[in-house]
Amino acid sequence: MNKLVPAIRVKNFSFYYDTQKILEGVSLDIYQSKVTAIIGPSGCGKSTFLKSLNRMNELDTEIRVEGRVEFFNQNIYERRINLNRLRRQVSIVLSKPNLFPMSVYDNVAYGVKIIGWRPKVEIDGIVESALKDADLWDELKNKLHKSALDLSGGQQQRLCIARALAVKPKVILMDEPCFGLDPIASMKVESLIQSLRSRSDITIVIVSHNLSQVTRVSDFTAFFHLNENRVGELVEFGVTKKIFTNPLHSRTREYVITRIN
């Protein structure tokens, strides 16, 4: 087995919205070129944890953190961190597609253009490559200048993934990427995650309530739960197969047995 290299290291991390404590003492490594799933009951801080990995939470309200989140050895909560650069390198795909009211082409090219000027022919190539990586090129190559909002829900979600891929991130965060999608659309998104899983240049962290999906797409799984103070904590982290077949903690075992489908 190849040596596991952490892309993100979380060390004794606690998170507060204003004065409300959401997460307490989380420590785990998210390994490069692997898919890590975050599971647990509703309200245990899974999405909050995911968004803390590229500081997206700060767009919502005042936050406070303790501990460290290191992205390739740099603490992302240092004052000098360039947030725009961080969020390009650690992109996020939300549970509901958040496309811009513009064309398919312009949605994919948006982040690339913000980074800096490039010749149109180069941007054309980036858009095509990103759509191919998201398994959308054949479906949309003749609709590049149509509104992205006219696409189906599944296509919109894969277009969000294409937009993330276009800026060449090192990590992609996915918060319930199949939420609200029909089984066929969900299968296409899942197949896309499987395809990205085989690449050495992409690390994926996914929050999901679909435990069957987690067993199919992830290499590692982190189980979160509320502690006695109703604050989210990491109960167990390990290889996905072990988490689902031989967990160390009774709370993990109970959750997996009752929720697997």
mmCIF file of C-alpha atoms in Angstrom, residues 21-223:
data_model
loop_
_atom_site.group_PDB
_atom_site.id
_atom_site.type_symbol
_atom_site.label_atom_id
_atom_site.label_comp_id
_atom_site.label_asym_id
_atom_site.label_seq_id
_atom_site.Cartn_x
_atom_site.Cartn_y
_atom_site.Cartn_z
ATOM 1 C CA LYS A 21 -20.150 25.604 20.376
ATOM 2 C CA ILE A 22 -20.816 23.353 17.373
ATOM 3 C CA LEU A 23 -17.758 21.081 17.290
ATOM 4 C CA GLU A 24 -15.353 20.006 20.003
ATOM 5 C CA GLY A 25 -11.851 18.569 19.859
ATOM 6 C CA VAL A 26 -11.885 17.081 16.360
ATOM 7 C CA SER A 27 -8.602 15.529 15.185
ATOM 8 C CA LEU A 28 -8.149 13.556 11.960
ATOM 9 C CA ASP A 29 -6.104 13.382 8.775
ATOM 10 C CA ILE A 30 -7.713 13.689 5.337
ATOM 11 C CA TYR A 31 -5.468 11.792 2.999
ATOM 12 C CA GLN A 32 -4.342 12.993 -0.407
ATOM 13 C CA SER A 33 -5.939 11.309 -3.450
ATOM 14 C CA LYS A 34 -8.536 9.532 -1.292
ATOM 15 C CA VAL A 35 -12.253 9.960 -0.673
ATOM 16 C CA THR A 36 -13.169 10.636 2.950
ATOM 17 C CA ALA A 37 -16.825 10.449 3.973
ATOM 18 C CA ILE A 38 -18.348 12.290 6.923
ATOM 19 C CA ILE A 39 -21.374 10.530 8.407
ATOM 20 C CA GLY A 40 -23.557 10.953 11.479
ATOM 21 C CA PRO A 41 -27.045 12.004 12.580
ATOM 22 C CA SER A 42 -28.559 15.349 11.640
ATOM 23 C CA GLY A 43 -27.343 18.263 13.718
ATOM 24 C CA CYS A 44 -23.995 16.778 14.754
ATOM 25 C CA GLY A 45 -21.915 19.345 12.844
ATOM 26 C CA LYS A 46 -20.997 17.440 9.670
ATOM 27 C CA SER A 47 -21.648 20.308 7.251
ATOM 28 C CA THR A 48 -20.140 22.816 9.659
ATOM 29 C CA PHE A 49 -16.990 20.716 9.792
ATOM 30 C CA LEU A 50 -16.890 20.391 6.006
ATOM 31 C CA LYS A 51 -17.218 24.146 5.469
ATOM 32 C CA SER A 52 -14.582 24.821 8.108
ATOM 33 C CA LEU A 53 -12.037 23.116 5.833
ATOM 34 C CA ASN A 54 -12.061 26.124 3.477
ATOM 35 C CA ARG A 55 -13.532 28.701 5.863
ATOM 36 C CA MET A 56 -16.840 29.000 4.022
ATOM 37 C CA ASN A 57 -18.637 29.250 7.371
ATOM 38 C CA GLU A 58 -17.371 32.787 7.754
ATOM 39 C CA LEU A 59 -19.689 33.925 4.972
ATOM 40 C CA ASP A 60 -22.690 33.185 7.219
ATOM 41 C CA THR A 61 -21.974 34.749 10.605
ATOM 42 C CA GLU A 62 -19.302 35.457 13.202
ATOM 43 C CA ILE A 63 -17.249 32.376 14.029
ATOM 44 C CA ARG A 64 -14.506 31.399 16.444
ATOM 45 C CA VAL A 65 -12.186 28.409 16.321
ATOM 46 C CA GLU A 66 -9.714 26.636 18.547
ATOM 47 C CA GLY A 67 -7.057 24.222 17.363
ATOM 48 C CA ARG A 68 -5.680 23.969 13.836
ATOM 49 C CA VAL A 69 -6.677 23.004 10.310
ATOM 50 C CA GLU A 70 -3.556 22.520 8.187
ATOM 51 C CA PHE A 71 -3.735 22.392 4.400
ATOM 52 C CA PHE A 72 -0.440 20.902 3.218
ATOM 53 C CA ASN A 73 1.173 22.045 6.495
ATOM 54 C CA GLN A 74 -0.201 25.612 6.503
ATOM 55 C CA ASN A 75 -2.714 26.586 9.163
ATOM 56 C CA ILE A 76 -5.675 27.953 7.184
ATOM 57 C CA TYR A 77 -6.864 30.002 10.165
ATOM 58 C CA GLU A 78 -3.784 32.190 10.192
ATOM 59 C CA ARG A 79 -4.567 35.858 9.604
ATOM 60 C CA ARG A 80 -2.292 36.094 6.585
ATOM 61 C CA ILE A 81 -4.069 33.330 4.658
ATOM 62 C CA ASN A 82 -5.373 34.299 1.207
ATOM 63 C CA LEU A 83 -9.004 33.163 1.393
ATOM 64 C CA ASN A 84 -9.671 33.444 -2.342
ATOM 65 C CA ARG A 85 -6.701 31.232 -3.105
ATOM 66 C CA LEU A 86 -7.652 28.787 -0.345
ATOM 67 C CA ARG A 87 -11.194 28.432 -1.678
ATOM 68 C CA ARG A 88 -9.880 27.778 -5.185
ATOM 69 C CA GLN A 89 -7.575 25.066 -3.900
ATOM 70 C CA VAL A 90 -10.232 23.646 -1.569
ATOM 71 C CA SER A 91 -13.438 23.991 -3.604
ATOM 72 C CA ILE A 92 -16.902 23.169 -2.332
ATOM 73 C CA VAL A 93 -19.992 21.729 -4.022
ATOM 74 C CA LEU A 94 -23.150 22.353 -2.005
ATOM 75 C CA SER A 95 -26.206 20.139 -1.604
ATOM 76 C CA LYS A 96 -28.273 22.347 -3.905
ATOM 77 C CA PRO A 97 -26.749 23.539 -7.188
ATOM 78 C CA ASN A 98 -25.733 27.193 -6.898
ATOM 79 C CA LEU A 99 -25.239 28.067 -10.542
ATOM 80 C CA PHE A 100 -25.045 31.622 -11.820
ATOM 81 C CA PRO A 101 -27.814 32.920 -14.122
ATOM 82 C CA MET A 102 -25.583 32.684 -17.167
ATOM 83 C CA SER A 103 -24.607 30.176 -19.820
ATOM 84 C CA VAL A 104 -23.143 26.724 -19.262
ATOM 85 C CA TYR A 105 -19.841 27.972 -20.690
ATOM 86 C CA ASP A 106 -19.700 31.088 -18.517
ATOM 87 C CA ASN A 107 -20.483 29.116 -15.364
ATOM 88 C CA VAL A 108 -17.545 26.781 -15.924
ATOM 89 C CA ALA A 109 -15.234 29.604 -17.006
ATOM 90 C CA TYR A 110 -16.211 31.947 -14.162
ATOM 91 C CA GLY A 111 -13.543 30.988 -11.640
ATOM 92 C CA VAL A 112 -10.851 30.721 -14.314
ATOM 93 C CA LYS A 113 -11.524 34.279 -15.492
ATOM 94 C CA ILE A 114 -11.381 35.641 -11.940
ATOM 95 C CA ILE A 115 -7.889 34.230 -11.451
ATOM 96 C CA GLY A 116 -6.547 36.247 -14.360
ATOM 97 C CA TRP A 117 -6.688 36.914 -18.080
ATOM 98 C CA ARG A 118 -6.242 34.000 -20.466
ATOM 99 C CA PRO A 119 -6.721 33.728 -24.236
ATOM 100 C CA LYS A 120 -10.187 32.547 -25.227
ATOM 101 C CA VAL A 121 -8.781 29.459 -26.908
ATOM 102 C CA GLU A 122 -7.197 28.447 -23.603
ATOM 103 C CA ILE A 123 -10.430 29.014 -21.708
ATOM 104 C CA ASP A 124 -12.283 27.001 -24.355
ATOM 105 C CA GLY A 125 -9.955 24.098 -23.664
ATOM 106 C CA ILE A 126 -10.374 24.396 -19.895
ATOM 107 C CA VAL A 127 -14.174 24.419 -20.212
ATOM 108 C CA GLU A 128 -14.154 21.371 -22.474
ATOM 109 C CA SER A 129 -11.769 19.487 -20.203
ATOM 110 C CA ALA A 130 -13.794 20.283 -17.073
ATOM 111 C CA LEU A 131 -17.044 19.201 -18.731
ATOM 112 C CA LYS A 132 -15.415 15.961 -19.853
ATOM 113 C CA ASP A 133 -14.101 15.354 -16.348
ATOM 114 C CA ALA A 134 -17.653 15.865 -15.054
ATOM 115 C CA ASP A 135 -19.034 13.508 -17.722
ATOM 116 C CA LEU A 136 -21.088 16.327 -19.244
ATOM 117 C CA TRP A 137 -19.345 17.125 -22.506
ATOM 118 C CA ASP A 138 -21.381 14.805 -24.708
ATOM 119 C CA GLU A 139 -24.611 16.054 -23.125
ATOM 120 C CA LEU A 140 -23.812 19.778 -23.280
ATOM 121 C CA LYS A 141 -21.291 20.409 -26.065
ATOM 122 C CA ASN A 142 -24.088 21.767 -28.250
ATOM 123 C CA LYS A 143 -25.652 23.748 -25.382
ATOM 124 C CA LEU A 144 -22.660 25.696 -24.124
ATOM 125 C CA HIS A 145 -24.344 29.051 -24.670
ATOM 126 C CA LYS A 146 -27.713 28.007 -23.247
ATOM 127 C CA SER A 147 -28.690 29.044 -19.736
ATOM 128 C CA ALA A 148 -27.306 26.693 -17.101
ATOM 129 C CA LEU A 149 -30.549 27.154 -15.176
ATOM 130 C CA ASP A 150 -32.420 25.261 -17.893
ATOM 131 C CA LEU A 151 -30.543 22.033 -17.145
ATOM 132 C CA SER A 152 -31.952 19.171 -15.115
ATOM 133 C CA GLY A 153 -31.118 19.003 -11.417
ATOM 134 C CA GLY A 154 -28.576 16.248 -11.942
ATOM 135 C CA GLN A 155 -26.893 18.107 -14.777
ATOM 136 C CA GLN A 156 -26.779 21.278 -12.703
ATOM 137 C CA GLN A 157 -25.034 19.449 -9.870
ATOM 138 C CA ARG A 158 -22.460 17.920 -12.207
ATOM 139 C CA LEU A 159 -21.971 21.370 -13.756
ATOM 140 C CA CYS A 160 -21.144 22.694 -10.269
ATOM 141 C CA ILE A 161 -18.538 19.948 -10.032
ATOM 142 C CA ALA A 162 -17.198 20.915 -13.477
ATOM 143 C CA ARG A 163 -16.952 24.543 -12.344
ATOM 144 C CA ALA A 164 -14.971 23.412 -9.309
ATOM 145 C CA LEU A 165 -12.675 21.229 -11.422
ATOM 146 C CA ALA A 166 -11.961 24.057 -13.879
ATOM 147 C CA VAL A 167 -9.765 25.926 -11.366
ATOM 148 C CA LYS A 168 -7.677 22.794 -10.660
ATOM 149 C CA PRO A 169 -8.387 22.384 -6.944
ATOM 150 C CA LYS A 170 -6.401 20.016 -4.793
ATOM 151 C CA VAL A 171 -9.438 19.195 -2.628
ATOM 152 C CA ILE A 172 -13.150 19.114 -3.445
ATOM 153 C CA LEU A 173 -15.642 19.262 -0.585
ATOM 154 C CA MET A 174 -19.094 17.842 -1.341
ATOM 155 C CA ASP A 175 -22.022 18.498 0.997
ATOM 156 C CA GLU A 176 -24.750 15.940 0.235
ATOM 157 C CA PRO A 177 -24.159 16.212 -3.541
ATOM 158 C CA CYS A 178 -27.066 13.859 -4.359
ATOM 159 C CA PHE A 179 -29.597 15.620 -2.142
ATOM 160 C CA GLY A 180 -32.995 15.828 -3.845
ATOM 161 C CA LEU A 181 -31.860 14.020 -7.000
ATOM 162 C CA ASP A 182 -33.723 11.112 -8.533
ATOM 163 C CA PRO A 183 -32.014 7.680 -8.492
ATOM 164 C CA ILE A 184 -30.669 7.969 -12.048
ATOM 165 C CA ALA A 185 -29.207 11.441 -11.476
ATOM 166 C CA SER A 186 -27.781 10.297 -8.133
ATOM 167 C CA MET A 187 -26.143 7.339 -9.842
ATOM 168 C CA LYS A 188 -24.465 9.655 -12.366
ATOM 169 C CA VAL A 189 -23.081 11.882 -9.607
ATOM 170 C CA GLU A 190 -21.890 8.813 -7.722
ATOM 171 C CA SER A 191 -20.252 7.455 -10.873
ATOM 172 C CA LEU A 192 -18.507 10.803 -11.300
ATOM 173 C CA ILE A 193 -17.147 10.624 -7.749
ATOM 174 C CA GLN A 194 -15.880 7.117 -8.487
ATOM 175 C CA SER A 195 -14.137 8.429 -11.594
ATOM 176 C CA LEU A 196 -12.498 11.296 -9.689
ATOM 177 C CA ARG A 197 -11.472 8.824 -6.988
ATOM 178 C CA SER A 198 -9.064 7.193 -9.413
ATOM 179 C CA ARG A 199 -7.145 10.437 -9.976
ATOM 180 C CA SER A 200 -3.976 11.193 -8.061
ATOM 181 C CA ASP A 201 -4.448 14.978 -8.159
ATOM 182 C CA ILE A 202 -7.835 15.205 -6.429
ATOM 183 C CA THR A 203 -8.801 14.643 -2.793
ATOM 184 C CA ILE A 204 -12.518 14.456 -1.972
ATOM 185 C CA VAL A 205 -14.378 14.950 1.299
ATOM 186 C CA ILE A 206 -18.075 14.113 1.148
ATOM 187 C CA VAL A 207 -20.901 14.496 3.663
ATOM 188 C CA SER A 208 -23.633 11.942 3.064
ATOM 189 C CA HIS A 209 -26.611 10.378 4.844
ATOM 190 C CA ASN A 210 -26.697 7.590 2.248
ATOM 191 C CA LEU A 211 -24.559 4.977 3.951
ATOM 192 C CA SER A 212 -24.783 2.546 1.059
ATOM 193 C CA GLN A 213 -23.336 5.242 -1.157
ATOM 194 C CA VAL A 214 -20.592 5.905 1.372
ATOM 195 C CA THR A 215 -19.526 2.255 1.266
ATOM 196 C CA ARG A 216 -19.262 2.435 -2.524
ATOM 197 C CA VAL A 217 -17.400 5.712 -3.014
ATOM 198 C CA SER A 218 -15.208 6.340 0.035
ATOM 199 C CA ASP A 219 -11.853 5.060 1.237
ATOM 200 C CA PHE A 220 -12.125 6.457 4.759
ATOM 201 C CA THR A 221 -15.079 7.359 6.960
ATOM 202 C CA ALA A 222 -15.411 9.704 9.925
ATOM 203 C CA PHE A 223 -18.400 9.210 12.225
#
